[in-house]
Amino acid sequence: LLLILTVSYRQTIHAYPSGGGAYLVAKDNLGELAAQTAGASLLTDYILTVAVSVSAGVSAIISAFPGLEAHRILLAEGIIAFIAMMNLRGVKESGFIFSLPTYGFVLCILGLLAKGFWNAATGQEVAVAPAAAVQLEGTSRLAAVWLLARAYSAGCTALTGVEAISNGVPAFRK
């Protein structure tokens, strides 16, 4: 799905060099109703992306600091307010602020890979959990379907960024 969407938006970027997201492309090619449907879908997607991302982030923070459990909702609301404030400051300022956790994440992943390669190169033992045969019955089948649906929704969340690139073509000029 991501490959198809990426190829589609690549064509959109070439057809609309001054920027053209789903709303503009749908309006030019399919009419006002299709454009409004695309706009409403994107608005819903953006709201759900923030909700899911903040919920996951707060859960990760609470797993690291269990004492914050009582403040889960306040923490989530504070993060959403911070994101809203930063976005209201403008693209340049918010882009810098939001790039910091992104670079931090990339550095953590690179550190994790470096540690793994170091362990393998120095002959340190790498613990791997043994694979277990799983029999799916009753509730387990429902859980497996839920996990597949969860994985699909996580993949769909990755699609959100592709729309942002299409809208911001002028910011990515050579």
PDB file of C-alpha atoms in Angstrom:
ATOM      1  CA  LEU A   1       0.000   0.000   0.000  1.00  0.00           C
ATOM      2  CA  LEU A   2       2.843   2.377   0.856  1.00  0.00           C
ATOM      3  CA  LEU A   3       4.571   1.621  -2.454  1.00  0.00           C
ATOM      4  CA  ILE A   4       1.400   2.358  -4.461  1.00  0.00           C
ATOM      5  CA  LEU A   5       0.808   5.570  -2.518  1.00  0.00           C
ATOM      6  CA  THR A   6       4.415   6.678  -2.950  1.00  0.00           C
ATOM      7  CA  VAL A   7       4.298   6.124  -6.727  1.00  0.00           C
ATOM      8  CA  SER A   8       0.988   8.000  -6.883  1.00  0.00           C
ATOM      9  CA  TYR A   9       2.293  10.977  -4.924  1.00  0.00           C
ATOM     10  CA  ARG A  10       5.468  11.028  -7.003  1.00  0.00           C
ATOM     11  CA  GLN A  11       3.247  11.627 -10.031  1.00  0.00           C
ATOM     12  CA  THR A  12       1.299  14.254  -8.079  1.00  0.00           C
ATOM     13  CA  ILE A  13       4.509  16.088  -7.149  1.00  0.00           C
ATOM     14  CA  HIS A  14       5.510  16.262 -10.823  1.00  0.00           C
ATOM     15  CA  ALA A  15       2.028  17.388 -11.896  1.00  0.00           C
ATOM     16  CA  TYR A  16       1.737  20.020  -9.100  1.00  0.00           C
ATOM     17  CA  PRO A  17       5.248  21.454  -8.593  1.00  0.00           C
ATOM     18  CA  SER A  18       3.914  24.303  -6.444  1.00  0.00           C
ATOM     19  CA  GLY A  19       2.325  21.833  -4.028  1.00  0.00           C
ATOM     20  CA  GLY A  20      -0.780  19.744  -4.375  1.00  0.00           C
ATOM     21  CA  GLY A  21      -2.237  17.554  -1.684  1.00  0.00           C
ATOM     22  CA  ALA A  22      -5.237  15.287  -1.857  1.00  0.00           C
ATOM     23  CA  TYR A  23      -7.738  18.164  -1.686  1.00  0.00           C
ATOM     24  CA  LEU A  24      -6.306  20.142  -4.605  1.00  0.00           C
ATOM     25  CA  VAL A  25      -5.725  17.074  -6.800  1.00  0.00           C
ATOM     26  CA  ALA A  26      -9.213  15.708  -6.117  1.00  0.00           C
ATOM     27  CA  LYS A  27     -10.812  19.111  -6.779  1.00  0.00           C
ATOM     28  CA  ASP A  28      -8.998  19.570 -10.105  1.00  0.00           C
ATOM     29  CA  ASN A  29      -9.643  16.034 -11.322  1.00  0.00           C
ATOM     30  CA  LEU A  30     -12.834  14.802  -9.633  1.00  0.00           C
ATOM     31  CA  GLY A  31     -14.767  17.852  -8.428  1.00  0.00           C
ATOM     32  CA  GLU A  32     -15.703  19.581  -5.185  1.00  0.00           C
ATOM     33  CA  LEU A  33     -17.409  16.604  -3.482  1.00  0.00           C
ATOM     34  CA  ALA A  34     -14.362  14.374  -3.927  1.00  0.00           C
ATOM     35  CA  ALA A  35     -12.125  17.194  -2.677  1.00  0.00           C
ATOM     36  CA  GLN A  36     -14.242  17.677   0.448  1.00  0.00           C
ATOM     37  CA  THR A  37     -14.213  13.924   1.070  1.00  0.00           C
ATOM     38  CA  ALA A  38     -10.421  13.879   0.782  1.00  0.00           C
ATOM     39  CA  GLY A  39     -10.121  16.888   3.078  1.00  0.00           C
ATOM     40  CA  ALA A  40     -12.406  15.345   5.697  1.00  0.00           C
ATOM     41  CA  SER A  41     -10.492  12.069   5.506  1.00  0.00           C
ATOM     42  CA  LEU A  42      -7.177  13.863   6.010  1.00  0.00           C
ATOM     43  CA  LEU A  43      -8.529  15.866   8.929  1.00  0.00           C
ATOM     44  CA  THR A  44      -9.733  12.660  10.580  1.00  0.00           C
ATOM     45  CA  ASP A  45      -6.402  10.989   9.828  1.00  0.00           C
ATOM     46  CA  TYR A  46      -4.399  13.838  11.342  1.00  0.00           C
ATOM     47  CA  ILE A  47      -6.522  13.874  14.503  1.00  0.00           C
ATOM     48  CA  LEU A  48      -6.268  10.097  14.912  1.00  0.00           C
ATOM     49  CA  THR A  49      -2.527  10.171  14.230  1.00  0.00           C
ATOM     50  CA  VAL A  50      -2.015  12.648  17.068  1.00  0.00           C
ATOM     51  CA  ALA A  51      -4.286  10.656  19.380  1.00  0.00           C
ATOM     52  CA  VAL A  52      -2.568   7.340  18.676  1.00  0.00           C
ATOM     53  CA  SER A  53       0.953   8.777  18.751  1.00  0.00           C
ATOM     54  CA  VAL A  54       0.434  10.677  21.991  1.00  0.00           C
ATOM     55  CA  SER A  55      -1.251   7.673  23.628  1.00  0.00           C
ATOM     56  CA  ALA A  56       1.641   5.426  22.632  1.00  0.00           C
ATOM     57  CA  GLY A  57       4.187   7.993  23.801  1.00  0.00           C
ATOM     58  CA  VAL A  58       2.471   8.467  27.163  1.00  0.00           C
ATOM     59  CA  SER A  59       2.288   4.690  27.618  1.00  0.00           C
ATOM     60  CA  ALA A  60       6.020   4.453  26.920  1.00  0.00           C
ATOM     61  CA  ILE A  61       6.773   7.253  29.401  1.00  0.00           C
ATOM     62  CA  ILE A  62       4.622   5.608  32.069  1.00  0.00           C
ATOM     63  CA  SER A  63       6.283   2.239  31.495  1.00  0.00           C
ATOM     64  CA  ALA A  64       9.633   3.928  32.195  1.00  0.00           C
ATOM     65  CA  PHE A  65       8.282   6.010  35.105  1.00  0.00           C
ATOM     66  CA  PRO A  66       5.379   4.091  36.738  1.00  0.00           C
ATOM     67  CA  GLY A  67       4.883   6.860  39.295  1.00  0.00           C
ATOM     68  CA  LEU A  68       3.299   8.993  36.568  1.00  0.00           C
ATOM     69  CA  GLU A  69       0.358   6.568  36.100  1.00  0.00           C
ATOM     70  CA  ALA A  70      -1.972   8.817  38.102  1.00  0.00           C
ATOM     71  CA  HIS A  71      -1.171  11.710  35.753  1.00  0.00           C
ATOM     72  CA  ARG A  72      -1.681   9.841  32.465  1.00  0.00           C
ATOM     73  CA  ILE A  73      -4.460  12.080  31.111  1.00  0.00           C
ATOM     74  CA  LEU A  74      -2.825  15.327  32.241  1.00  0.00           C
ATOM     75  CA  LEU A  75       0.441  14.238  30.612  1.00  0.00           C
ATOM     76  CA  ALA A  76      -1.331  13.424  27.324  1.00  0.00           C
ATOM     77  CA  GLU A  77      -3.207  16.735  27.347  1.00  0.00           C
ATOM     78  CA  GLY A  78       0.033  18.614  28.036  1.00  0.00           C
ATOM     79  CA  ILE A  79       1.781  16.928  25.129  1.00  0.00           C
ATOM     80  CA  ILE A  80      -1.108  17.699  22.772  1.00  0.00           C
ATOM     81  CA  ALA A  81      -1.117  21.353  23.932  1.00  0.00           C
ATOM     82  CA  PHE A  82       2.655  21.529  23.345  1.00  0.00           C
ATOM     83  CA  ILE A  83       2.287  20.078  19.827  1.00  0.00           C
ATOM     84  CA  ALA A  84      -0.498  22.575  19.043  1.00  0.00           C
ATOM     85  CA  MET A  85       1.567  25.504  20.358  1.00  0.00           C
ATOM     86  CA  MET A  86       4.618  24.493  18.343  1.00  0.00           C
ATOM     87  CA  ASN A  87       2.576  24.091  15.156  1.00  0.00           C
ATOM     88  CA  LEU A  88       1.091  27.557  15.627  1.00  0.00           C
ATOM     89  CA  ARG A  89       4.603  29.064  15.711  1.00  0.00           C
ATOM     90  CA  GLY A  90       5.202  28.236  12.041  1.00  0.00           C
ATOM     91  CA  VAL A  91       6.778  25.589   9.872  1.00  0.00           C
ATOM     92  CA  LYS A  92      10.412  26.621  10.374  1.00  0.00           C
ATOM     93  CA  GLU A  93      10.282  26.869  14.170  1.00  0.00           C
ATOM     94  CA  SER A  94       8.121  23.771  14.697  1.00  0.00           C
ATOM     95  CA  GLY A  95      10.204  21.817  12.190  1.00  0.00           C
ATOM     96  CA  PHE A  96      13.334  22.428  14.254  1.00  0.00           C
ATOM     97  CA  ILE A  97      11.646  21.495  17.551  1.00  0.00           C
ATOM     98  CA  PHE A  98      10.071  18.336  16.105  1.00  0.00           C
ATOM     99  CA  SER A  99      13.312  17.288  14.415  1.00  0.00           C
ATOM    100  CA  LEU A 100      15.026  16.882  17.801  1.00  0.00           C
ATOM    101  CA  PRO A 101      13.095  13.751  18.892  1.00  0.00           C
ATOM    102  CA  THR A 102      13.409  12.363  15.358  1.00  0.00           C
ATOM    103  CA  TYR A 103      17.190  12.693  15.400  1.00  0.00           C
ATOM    104  CA  GLY A 104      17.209  11.302  18.946  1.00  0.00           C
ATOM    105  CA  PHE A 105      15.285   8.252  17.770  1.00  0.00           C
ATOM    106  CA  VAL A 106      17.654   7.712  14.839  1.00  0.00           C
ATOM    107  CA  LEU A 107      20.668   8.012  17.157  1.00  0.00           C
ATOM    108  CA  CYS A 108      19.157   5.489  19.590  1.00  0.00           C
ATOM    109  CA  ILE A 109      18.530   2.994  16.768  1.00  0.00           C
ATOM    110  CA  LEU A 110      22.085   3.477  15.455  1.00  0.00           C
ATOM    111  CA  GLY A 111      23.407   2.973  19.012  1.00  0.00           C
ATOM    112  CA  LEU A 112      21.357  -0.191  19.372  1.00  0.00           C
ATOM    113  CA  LEU A 113      22.711  -1.526  16.081  1.00  0.00           C
ATOM    114  CA  ALA A 114      26.284  -0.579  17.023  1.00  0.00           C
ATOM    115  CA  LYS A 115      25.931  -2.393  20.377  1.00  0.00           C
ATOM    116  CA  GLY A 116      24.548  -5.481  18.632  1.00  0.00           C
ATOM    117  CA  PHE A 117      27.358  -5.526  16.073  1.00  0.00           C
ATOM    118  CA  TRP A 118      29.911  -4.967  18.857  1.00  0.00           C
ATOM    119  CA  ASN A 119      28.483  -7.910  20.826  1.00  0.00           C
ATOM    120  CA  ALA A 120      28.577 -10.124  17.741  1.00  0.00           C
ATOM    121  CA  ALA A 121      32.114  -9.019  16.782  1.00  0.00           C
ATOM    122  CA  THR A 122      33.526  -9.585  20.283  1.00  0.00           C
ATOM    123  CA  GLY A 123      31.859 -12.967  20.653  1.00  0.00           C
ATOM    124  CA  GLN A 124      29.490 -11.971  23.429  1.00  0.00           C
ATOM    125  CA  GLU A 125      26.465 -14.189  23.811  1.00  0.00           C
ATOM    126  CA  VAL A 126      23.329 -12.984  22.084  1.00  0.00           C
ATOM    127  CA  ALA A 127      20.172 -14.279  23.715  1.00  0.00           C
ATOM    128  CA  VAL A 128      17.456 -15.306  21.289  1.00  0.00           C
ATOM    129  CA  ALA A 129      14.093 -16.552  22.477  1.00  0.00           C
ATOM    130  CA  PRO A 130      13.275 -20.020  21.121  1.00  0.00           C
ATOM    131  CA  ALA A 131      10.408 -20.223  18.666  1.00  0.00           C
ATOM    132  CA  ALA A 132       7.328 -21.882  20.093  1.00  0.00           C
ATOM    133  CA  ALA A 133       4.624 -23.767  18.229  1.00  0.00           C
ATOM    134  CA  VAL A 134       1.347 -21.904  18.635  1.00  0.00           C
ATOM    135  CA  GLN A 135      -2.082 -23.462  18.420  1.00  0.00           C
ATOM    136  CA  LEU A 136      -4.777 -20.861  17.853  1.00  0.00           C
ATOM    137  CA  GLU A 137      -8.104 -21.783  19.416  1.00  0.00           C
ATOM    138  CA  GLY A 138     -11.047 -19.751  20.659  1.00  0.00           C
ATOM    139  CA  THR A 139      -9.893 -16.483  22.186  1.00  0.00           C
ATOM    140  CA  SER A 140      -6.430 -16.904  20.656  1.00  0.00           C
ATOM    141  CA  ARG A 141      -7.919 -16.652  17.169  1.00  0.00           C
ATOM    142  CA  LEU A 142      -9.654 -13.416  18.116  1.00  0.00           C
ATOM    143  CA  ALA A 143      -6.381 -12.108  19.549  1.00  0.00           C
ATOM    144  CA  ALA A 144      -4.546 -13.044  16.324  1.00  0.00           C
ATOM    145  CA  VAL A 145      -7.122 -11.169  14.224  1.00  0.00           C
ATOM    146  CA  TRP A 146      -6.818  -8.178  16.561  1.00  0.00           C
ATOM    147  CA  LEU A 147      -3.017  -8.224  16.244  1.00  0.00           C
ATOM    148  CA  LEU A 148      -3.240  -8.349  12.434  1.00  0.00           C
ATOM    149  CA  ALA A 149      -5.685  -5.424  12.458  1.00  0.00           C
ATOM    150  CA  ARG A 150      -3.359  -3.540  14.813  1.00  0.00           C
ATOM    151  CA  ALA A 151      -0.386  -4.173  12.510  1.00  0.00           C
ATOM    152  CA  TYR A 152      -2.421  -2.962   9.521  1.00  0.00           C
ATOM    153  CA  SER A 153      -3.441   0.233  11.343  1.00  0.00           C
ATOM    154  CA  ALA A 154       0.193   0.863  12.312  1.00  0.00           C
ATOM    155  CA  GLY A 155       1.153   0.534   8.645  1.00  0.00           C
ATOM    156  CA  CYS A 156      -1.573   2.961   7.642  1.00  0.00           C
ATOM    157  CA  THR A 157      -0.252   5.475  10.155  1.00  0.00           C
ATOM    158  CA  ALA A 158       3.022   5.459   8.220  1.00  0.00           C
ATOM    159  CA  LEU A 159       1.122   6.713   5.168  1.00  0.00           C
ATOM    160  CA  THR A 160       0.306  10.064   6.793  1.00  0.00           C
ATOM    161  CA  GLY A 161       3.755  11.508   6.131  1.00  0.00           C
ATOM    162  CA  VAL A 162       3.516  10.934   2.394  1.00  0.00           C
ATOM    163  CA  GLU A 163       0.630  13.430   2.133  1.00  0.00           C
ATOM    164  CA  ALA A 164       2.658  16.038   4.022  1.00  0.00           C
ATOM    165  CA  ILE A 165       5.501  15.797   1.497  1.00  0.00           C
ATOM    166  CA  SER A 166       3.077  16.256  -1.386  1.00  0.00           C
ATOM    167  CA  ASN A 167       1.617  19.393   0.230  1.00  0.00           C
ATOM    168  CA  GLY A 168       5.034  20.839   0.964  1.00  0.00           C
ATOM    169  CA  VAL A 169       6.741  20.450  -2.415  1.00  0.00           C
ATOM    170  CA  PRO A 170       7.972  24.073  -2.475  1.00  0.00           C
ATOM    171  CA  ALA A 171       9.833  23.508   0.819  1.00  0.00           C
ATOM    172  CA  PHE A 172      11.780  20.640  -0.752  1.00  0.00           C
ATOM    173  CA  ARG A 173      13.045  22.378  -3.864  1.00  0.00           C
ATOM    174  CA  LYS A 174      16.709  21.899  -4.778  1.00  0.00           C
TER     175      LYS A 174
END
